[in-house]
CSV table of C-alpha atoms in Angstrom, one decimal:
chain,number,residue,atom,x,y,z
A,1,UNK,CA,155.2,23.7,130.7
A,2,UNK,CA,156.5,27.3,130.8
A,3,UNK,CA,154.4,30.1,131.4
A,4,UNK,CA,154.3,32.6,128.6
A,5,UNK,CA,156.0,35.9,128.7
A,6,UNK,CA,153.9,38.8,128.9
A,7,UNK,CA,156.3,40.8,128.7
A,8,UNK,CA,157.7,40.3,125.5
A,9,UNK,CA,154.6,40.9,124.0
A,10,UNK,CA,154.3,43.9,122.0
A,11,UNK,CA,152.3,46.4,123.9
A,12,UNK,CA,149.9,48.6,121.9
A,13,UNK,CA,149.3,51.9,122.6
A,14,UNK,CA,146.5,53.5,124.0
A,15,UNK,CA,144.0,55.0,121.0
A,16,UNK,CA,143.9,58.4,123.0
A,17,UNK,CA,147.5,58.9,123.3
A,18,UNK,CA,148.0,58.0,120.1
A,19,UNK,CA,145.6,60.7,118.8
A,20,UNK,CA,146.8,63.1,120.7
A,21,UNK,CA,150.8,62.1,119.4
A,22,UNK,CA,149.1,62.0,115.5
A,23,UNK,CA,147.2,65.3,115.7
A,24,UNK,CA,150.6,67.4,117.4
A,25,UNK,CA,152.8,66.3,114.4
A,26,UNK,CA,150.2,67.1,112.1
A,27,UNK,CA,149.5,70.4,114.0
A,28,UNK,CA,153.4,71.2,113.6
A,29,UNK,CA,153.8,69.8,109.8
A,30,UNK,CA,151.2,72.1,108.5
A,31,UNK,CA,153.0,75.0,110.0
A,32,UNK,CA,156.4,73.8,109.0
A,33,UNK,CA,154.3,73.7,105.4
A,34,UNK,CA,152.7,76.9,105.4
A,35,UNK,CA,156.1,78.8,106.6
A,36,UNK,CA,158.2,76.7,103.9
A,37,UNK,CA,155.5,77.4,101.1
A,38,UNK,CA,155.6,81.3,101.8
A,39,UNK,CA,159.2,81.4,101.8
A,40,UNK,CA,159.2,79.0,98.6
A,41,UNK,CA,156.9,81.3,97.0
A,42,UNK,CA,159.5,84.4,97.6
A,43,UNK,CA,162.7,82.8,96.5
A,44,UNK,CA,161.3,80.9,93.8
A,45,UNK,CA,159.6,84.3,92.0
A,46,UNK,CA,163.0,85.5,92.2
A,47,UNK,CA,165.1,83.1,90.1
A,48,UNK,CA,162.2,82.2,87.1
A,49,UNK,CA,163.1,79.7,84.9
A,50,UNK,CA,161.9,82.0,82.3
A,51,UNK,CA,164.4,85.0,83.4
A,52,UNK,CA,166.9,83.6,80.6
A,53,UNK,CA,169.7,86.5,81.9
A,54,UNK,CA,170.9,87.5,85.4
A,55,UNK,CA,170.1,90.8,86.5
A,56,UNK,CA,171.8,93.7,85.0
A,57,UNK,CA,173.5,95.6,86.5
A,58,UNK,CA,172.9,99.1,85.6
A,59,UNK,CA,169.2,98.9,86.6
A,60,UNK,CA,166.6,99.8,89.1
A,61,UNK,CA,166.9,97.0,91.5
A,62,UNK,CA,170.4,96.5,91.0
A,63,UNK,CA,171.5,99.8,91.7
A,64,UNK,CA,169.2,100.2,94.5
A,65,UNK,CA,171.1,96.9,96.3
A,66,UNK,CA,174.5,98.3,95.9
A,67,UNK,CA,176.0,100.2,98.8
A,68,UNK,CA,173.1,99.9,101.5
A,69,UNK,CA,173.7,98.2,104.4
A,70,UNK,CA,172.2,94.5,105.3
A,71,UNK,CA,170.9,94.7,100.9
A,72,UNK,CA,171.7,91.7,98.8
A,73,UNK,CA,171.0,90.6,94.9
A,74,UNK,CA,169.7,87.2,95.2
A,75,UNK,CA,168.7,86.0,91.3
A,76,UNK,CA,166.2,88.9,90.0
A,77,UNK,CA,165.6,90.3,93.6
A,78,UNK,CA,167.0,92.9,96.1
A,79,UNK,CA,166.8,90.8,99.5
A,80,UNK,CA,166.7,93.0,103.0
A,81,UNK,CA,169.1,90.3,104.5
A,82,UNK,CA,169.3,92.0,108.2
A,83,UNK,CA,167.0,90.1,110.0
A,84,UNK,CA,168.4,86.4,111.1
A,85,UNK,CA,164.5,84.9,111.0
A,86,UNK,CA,162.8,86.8,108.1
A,87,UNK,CA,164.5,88.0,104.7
A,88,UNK,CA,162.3,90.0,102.8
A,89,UNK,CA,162.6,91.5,99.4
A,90,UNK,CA,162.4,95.4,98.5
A,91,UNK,CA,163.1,94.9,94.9
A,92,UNK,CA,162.1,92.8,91.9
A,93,UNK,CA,163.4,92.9,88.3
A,94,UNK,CA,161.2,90.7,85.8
A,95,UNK,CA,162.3,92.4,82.7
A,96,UNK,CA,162.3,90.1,80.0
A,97,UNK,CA,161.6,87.5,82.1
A,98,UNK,CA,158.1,86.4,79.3
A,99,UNK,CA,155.9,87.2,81.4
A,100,UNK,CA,152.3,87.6,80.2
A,101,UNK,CA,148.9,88.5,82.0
A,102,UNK,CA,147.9,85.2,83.2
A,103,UNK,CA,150.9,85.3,85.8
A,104,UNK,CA,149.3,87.3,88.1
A,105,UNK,CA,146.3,85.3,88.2
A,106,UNK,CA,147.5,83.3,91.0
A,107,UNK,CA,148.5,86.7,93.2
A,108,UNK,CA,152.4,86.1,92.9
A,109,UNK,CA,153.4,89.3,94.5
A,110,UNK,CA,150.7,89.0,97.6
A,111,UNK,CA,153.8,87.5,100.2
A,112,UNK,CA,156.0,90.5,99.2
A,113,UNK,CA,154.7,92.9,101.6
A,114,UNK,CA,157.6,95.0,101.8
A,115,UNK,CA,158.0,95.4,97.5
A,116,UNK,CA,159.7,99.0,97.2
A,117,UNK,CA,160.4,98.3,93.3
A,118,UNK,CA,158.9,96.3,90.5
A,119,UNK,CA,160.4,96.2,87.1
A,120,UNK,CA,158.6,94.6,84.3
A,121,UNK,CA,159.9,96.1,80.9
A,122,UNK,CA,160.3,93.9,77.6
A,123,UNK,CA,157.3,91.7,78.5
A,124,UNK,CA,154.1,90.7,76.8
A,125,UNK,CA,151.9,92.2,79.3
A,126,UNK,CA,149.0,93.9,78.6
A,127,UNK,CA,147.0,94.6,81.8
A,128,UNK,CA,148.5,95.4,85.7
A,129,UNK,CA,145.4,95.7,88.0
A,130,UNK,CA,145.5,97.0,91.4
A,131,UNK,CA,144.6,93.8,92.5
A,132,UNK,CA,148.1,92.4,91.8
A,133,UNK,CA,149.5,94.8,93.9
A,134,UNK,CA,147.1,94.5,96.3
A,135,UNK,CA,148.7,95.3,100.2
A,136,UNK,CA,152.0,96.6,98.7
A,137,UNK,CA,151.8,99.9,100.7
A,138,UNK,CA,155.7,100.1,100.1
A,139,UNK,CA,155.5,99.9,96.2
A,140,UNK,CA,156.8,103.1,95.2
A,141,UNK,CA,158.5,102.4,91.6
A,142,UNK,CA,156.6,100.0,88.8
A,143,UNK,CA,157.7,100.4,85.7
A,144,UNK,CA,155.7,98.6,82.7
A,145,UNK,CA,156.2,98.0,79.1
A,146,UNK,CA,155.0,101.2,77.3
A,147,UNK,CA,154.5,99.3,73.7
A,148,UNK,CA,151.6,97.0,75.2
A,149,UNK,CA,149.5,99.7,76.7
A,150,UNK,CA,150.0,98.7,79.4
A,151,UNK,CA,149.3,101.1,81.8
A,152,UNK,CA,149.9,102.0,85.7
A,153,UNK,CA,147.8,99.4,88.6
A,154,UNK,CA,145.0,101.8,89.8
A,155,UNK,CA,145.3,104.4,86.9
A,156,UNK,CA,147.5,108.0,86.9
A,157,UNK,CA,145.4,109.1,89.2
A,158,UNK,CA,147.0,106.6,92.1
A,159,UNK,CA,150.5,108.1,91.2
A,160,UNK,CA,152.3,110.9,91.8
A,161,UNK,CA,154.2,111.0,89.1
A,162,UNK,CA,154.5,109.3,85.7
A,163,UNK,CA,157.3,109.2,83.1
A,164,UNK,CA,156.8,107.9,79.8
A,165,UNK,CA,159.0,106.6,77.3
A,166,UNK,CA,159.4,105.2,73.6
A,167,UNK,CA,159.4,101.4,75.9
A,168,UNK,CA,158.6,102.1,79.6
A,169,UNK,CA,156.3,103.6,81.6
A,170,UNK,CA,157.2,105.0,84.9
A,171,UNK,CA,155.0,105.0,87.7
A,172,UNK,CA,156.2,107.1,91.1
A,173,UNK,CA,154.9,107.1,94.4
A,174,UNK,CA,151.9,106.2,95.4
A,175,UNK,CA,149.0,108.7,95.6
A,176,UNK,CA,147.1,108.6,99.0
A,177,UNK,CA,143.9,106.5,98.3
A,178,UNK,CA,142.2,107.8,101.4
A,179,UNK,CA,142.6,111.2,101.2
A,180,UNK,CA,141.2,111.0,97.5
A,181,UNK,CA,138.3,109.1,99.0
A,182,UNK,CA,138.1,110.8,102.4
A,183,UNK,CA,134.1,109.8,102.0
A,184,UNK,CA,134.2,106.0,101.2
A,185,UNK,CA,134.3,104.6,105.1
A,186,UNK,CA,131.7,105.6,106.9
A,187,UNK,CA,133.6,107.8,109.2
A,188,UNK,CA,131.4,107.5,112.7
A,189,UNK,CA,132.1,103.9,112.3
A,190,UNK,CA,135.8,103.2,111.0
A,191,UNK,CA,138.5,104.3,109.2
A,192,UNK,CA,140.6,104.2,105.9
A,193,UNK,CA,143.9,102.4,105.5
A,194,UNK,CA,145.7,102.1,102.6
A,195,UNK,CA,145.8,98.9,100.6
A,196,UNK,CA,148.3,99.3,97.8
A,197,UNK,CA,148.0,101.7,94.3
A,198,UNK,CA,144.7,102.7,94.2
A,199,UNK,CA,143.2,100.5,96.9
A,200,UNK,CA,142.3,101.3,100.6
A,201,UNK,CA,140.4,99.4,103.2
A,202,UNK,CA,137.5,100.7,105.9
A,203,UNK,CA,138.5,99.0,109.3
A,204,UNK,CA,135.9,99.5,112.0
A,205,UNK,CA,136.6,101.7,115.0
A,206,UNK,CA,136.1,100.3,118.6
A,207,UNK,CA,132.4,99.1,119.0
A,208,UNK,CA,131.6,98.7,115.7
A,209,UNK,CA,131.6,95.1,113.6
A,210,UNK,CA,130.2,93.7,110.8
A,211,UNK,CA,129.6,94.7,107.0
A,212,UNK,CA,130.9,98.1,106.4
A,213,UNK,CA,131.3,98.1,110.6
A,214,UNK,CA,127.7,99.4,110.8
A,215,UNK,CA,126.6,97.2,113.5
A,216,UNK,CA,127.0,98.9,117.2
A,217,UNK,CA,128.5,96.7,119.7
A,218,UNK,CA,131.5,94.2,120.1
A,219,UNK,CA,132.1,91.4,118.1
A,220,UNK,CA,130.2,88.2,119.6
A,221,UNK,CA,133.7,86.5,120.3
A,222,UNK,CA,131.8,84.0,122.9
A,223,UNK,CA,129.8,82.8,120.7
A,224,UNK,CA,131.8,82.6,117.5
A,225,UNK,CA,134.6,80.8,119.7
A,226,UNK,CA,132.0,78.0,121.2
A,227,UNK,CA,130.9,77.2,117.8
A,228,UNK,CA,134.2,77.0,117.1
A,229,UNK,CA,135.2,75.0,119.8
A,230,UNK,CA,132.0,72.4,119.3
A,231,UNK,CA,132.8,71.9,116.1
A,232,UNK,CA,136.6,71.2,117.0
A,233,UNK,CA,135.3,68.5,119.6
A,234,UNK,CA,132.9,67.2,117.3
A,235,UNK,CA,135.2,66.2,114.5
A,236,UNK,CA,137.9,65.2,117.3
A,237,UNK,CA,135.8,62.7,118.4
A,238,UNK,CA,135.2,61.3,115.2
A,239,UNK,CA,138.9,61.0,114.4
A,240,UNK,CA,139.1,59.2,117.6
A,241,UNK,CA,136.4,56.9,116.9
A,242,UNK,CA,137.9,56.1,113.2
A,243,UNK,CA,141.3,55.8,115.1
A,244,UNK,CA,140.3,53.5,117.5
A,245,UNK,CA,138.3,51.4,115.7
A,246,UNK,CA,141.6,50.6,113.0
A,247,UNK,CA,143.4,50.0,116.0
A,248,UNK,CA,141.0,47.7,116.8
A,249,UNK,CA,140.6,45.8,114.1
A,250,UNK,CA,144.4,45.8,113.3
């Protein structure tokens, strides 16, 4: 009678080693998502199915693209192409492109931190709150169909200049939020930092935390990083457990 062969036995892996292989590649596929989506996000808002022409080429972002170094028109965008590991774009043309109110509900323009121009003539749009250009300190050009009333995001007052026309509105250069509201952040306990047309942000100074940084004293990091970490161990566990126990049963 011959003796069986252990060795050709499939061997199973152990249940923590295999958690700990499982939660790395999910660890690295959520940032390979994340990174992907954001980049999605910016090349996708730049060739819009509903942008029925390429750009033109005797406009705003078009002309701002030719002759500067490292500055390329991809679809309805101006793309800073000079760094190998991050494109970013400096200017976007959405002129007649249909776009109505609702497409800023879902904060479109939030990844395009380095926006220099927006162009949004011939367009069906009648509000532009700050909020859509919330965090786009560099946004120094909007212009906005004139025949919708729509006006400029934070009002005239967060612009240096505005130019009107029969079918645009011009909006230039952002006003200084802060130095309009030099009294809005408790100034023992932060300071202001401008947050796009119209908007600005109170950021508490060393020692301070908390709503409107009026509590004295450093963050409690400790603690906020134990609870943290419990709760991490907790639900590690757990995984482990479920883990194990379909191992088991399988």
């Amino acid at each position: 009678m011959c003796a069986k062969d252990e060795t050709s036995r499939p061997k199973m892996a152990k249940p923590g080693r295999s958690f700990t292989t499982l939660l790395f590649f999910v660890c690295c596929l959520l940032c390979l998502l994340l990174t992907r989506g954001q980049k999605d996000e910016r090349m996708s808002i730049c060739h819009l199915s509903s942008c029925g022409s390429p750009l033109a080429d005797d406009g705003k972002v078009y002309g701002m693209c030719q002759g500067r170094h490292g500055l390329q028109v991809w679809g309805r965008c101006c793309v800073n192409v000079t760094e190998n590991t991050h494109n970013f774009t400096v200017g976007l043309d959405l002129s007649g492109c249909n776009i109505h109110d609702e497409f800023f509900q879902e904060s479109p323009l939030l990844t395009l931190t380095h926006l220099q121009a927006l162009v949004l003539d011939n367009n069906p749009i009648t509000v532009l709150s700050s909020e859509a250009v919330a965090g786009l300190t560099e946004l120094n050009y909007i212009s906005v169909p004139t025949h919708s009333n729509c006006s400029c995001p934070g009002g005239e007052e967060a612009w240096n200049h505005l130019i009107r026309s029969v079918n645009t509105t011009l909006c230039l250069k952002q006003t200084s939020t802060c130095t309009r509201y030099n009294e809005a952040c408790p100034a023992s306990s932060s300071h202001c930092v401008e947050d796009g047309p119209g908007l600005f942000l109170c950021l508490c100074k060393e020692g301070y935390h908390g709503y409107k940084c009026l509590r004295q004293g450093t963050f409690p990091m400790s603690a906020f990083l134990a609870g943290l970490g419990s709760s991490t161990v907790i639900l590690a566990a757990v995984l482990w457990v479920l883990l194990r126990r379909h191992v088991k049963t399988a």
